[in-house]
Amino acid sequence: TADDGGFTAVGAANGGAPRVWSSPDGLAWTSRDLPSEAYAALTGVTDGPAGLVAVGTASVWTLRDGIAWIRPEQPGYEAGGFEHIISDGRTYYAWGESPDEASTAMWVSLDGRSWGQVALPGAETERVASLLVRDGRLVIFTVNRDVPRTTTIWTGSAR
């Protein structure tokens, strides 16, 4: 992702610890590992209303002061994990497996710290493949777990 400070990418170090890469220009990169209480690779990062937020299995991290990543309290969040995250500049949208890994879970946050789950009625066997936000519209692409190559497109107001 990109913000006023440059570029940020996330993933994992060789040992699997979460790692963050940053670059002011996209050419020279520096990396740092997150604290040892992080247990899994990060899978997504976005810039939003409260700054950078990164997600991974059982992890949500916010970037404070350009250097220190903090793991916020996550009321209602359970071990399923966010796999992807985007923002429309006003809200963060994250998605991934539900805690029981049987369906997709969608989550929203205004500050990257407190998250609320969003119901996708009828999506019990769906997996979110992609999510887009533009001009106040939210578009979610899901793939059926039981019937491969069956895609559903959900749309609605992002607010």
mmCIF file of C-alpha atoms in Angstrom, residues 24-78:
data_model
loop_
_atom_site.group_PDB
_atom_site.id
_atom_site.type_symbol
_atom_site.label_atom_id
_atom_site.label_comp_id
_atom_site.label_asym_id
_atom_site.label_seq_id
_atom_site.Cartn_x
_atom_site.Cartn_y
_atom_site.Cartn_z
ATOM 1 C CA PRO A 24 10.066 6.182 0.839
ATOM 2 C CA ASP A 25 10.454 5.800 -2.938
ATOM 3 C CA GLY A 26 9.751 2.171 -3.907
ATOM 4 C CA LEU A 27 13.443 1.617 -4.682
ATOM 5 C CA ALA A 28 15.231 1.280 -1.329
ATOM 6 C CA TRP A 29 13.441 -0.926 1.232
ATOM 7 C CA THR A 30 13.998 -1.554 4.938
ATOM 8 C CA SER A 31 12.412 -4.359 6.922
ATOM 9 C CA ARG A 32 11.539 -5.029 10.519
ATOM 10 C CA ASP A 33 9.954 -7.935 12.345
ATOM 11 C CA LEU A 34 6.928 -7.427 14.560
ATOM 12 C CA PRO A 35 7.134 -8.330 18.266
ATOM 13 C CA SER A 36 7.341 -11.991 19.238
ATOM 14 C CA GLU A 37 3.685 -12.151 20.307
ATOM 15 C CA ALA A 38 2.749 -12.071 16.628
ATOM 16 C CA TYR A 39 2.286 -15.647 15.517
ATOM 17 C CA ALA A 40 1.590 -15.594 11.813
ATOM 18 C CA ALA A 41 2.576 -13.912 8.594
ATOM 19 C CA LEU A 42 0.777 -10.735 7.668
ATOM 20 C CA THR A 43 -1.330 -11.024 4.531
ATOM 21 C CA GLY A 44 -2.580 -7.495 3.858
ATOM 22 C CA VAL A 45 -2.014 -3.829 4.621
ATOM 23 C CA THR A 46 -3.895 -0.644 3.768
ATOM 24 C CA ASP A 47 -3.886 3.047 4.547
ATOM 25 C CA GLY A 48 -7.096 4.427 6.018
ATOM 26 C CA PRO A 49 -8.636 6.975 8.364
ATOM 27 C CA ALA A 50 -6.423 6.040 11.340
ATOM 28 C CA GLY A 51 -3.269 5.328 9.323
ATOM 29 C CA LEU A 52 -1.777 2.010 8.269
ATOM 30 C CA VAL A 53 -3.451 -1.226 9.397
ATOM 31 C CA ALA A 54 -2.029 -4.683 8.638
ATOM 32 C CA VAL A 55 -3.819 -8.026 9.035
ATOM 33 C CA GLY A 56 -2.993 -11.729 9.126
ATOM 34 C CA THR A 57 -4.204 -14.918 10.738
ATOM 35 C CA ALA A 58 -5.298 -13.988 14.267
ATOM 36 C CA SER A 59 -3.557 -10.613 13.888
ATOM 37 C CA VAL A 60 -4.447 -6.977 13.399
ATOM 38 C CA TRP A 61 -1.725 -4.337 13.719
ATOM 39 C CA THR A 62 -1.880 -0.559 13.532
ATOM 40 C CA LEU A 63 1.118 1.615 12.795
ATOM 41 C CA ARG A 64 1.707 4.313 15.372
ATOM 42 C CA ASP A 65 4.259 7.112 14.912
ATOM 43 C CA GLY A 66 5.780 5.641 11.744
ATOM 44 C CA ILE A 67 7.870 3.105 13.625
ATOM 45 C CA ALA A 68 6.030 1.073 16.244
ATOM 46 C CA TRP A 69 3.334 -1.401 15.251
ATOM 47 C CA ILE A 70 0.819 -2.140 18.001
ATOM 48 C CA ARG A 71 -1.682 -4.956 18.259
ATOM 49 C CA PRO A 72 -5.005 -3.385 19.266
ATOM 50 C CA GLU A 73 -7.728 -4.898 21.390
ATOM 51 C CA GLN A 74 -10.191 -6.703 19.157
ATOM 52 C CA PRO A 75 -13.583 -7.044 20.890
ATOM 53 C CA GLY A 76 -15.606 -9.802 19.252
ATOM 54 C CA TYR A 77 -12.695 -10.950 17.114
ATOM 55 C CA GLU A 78 -11.838 -14.614 17.340
#
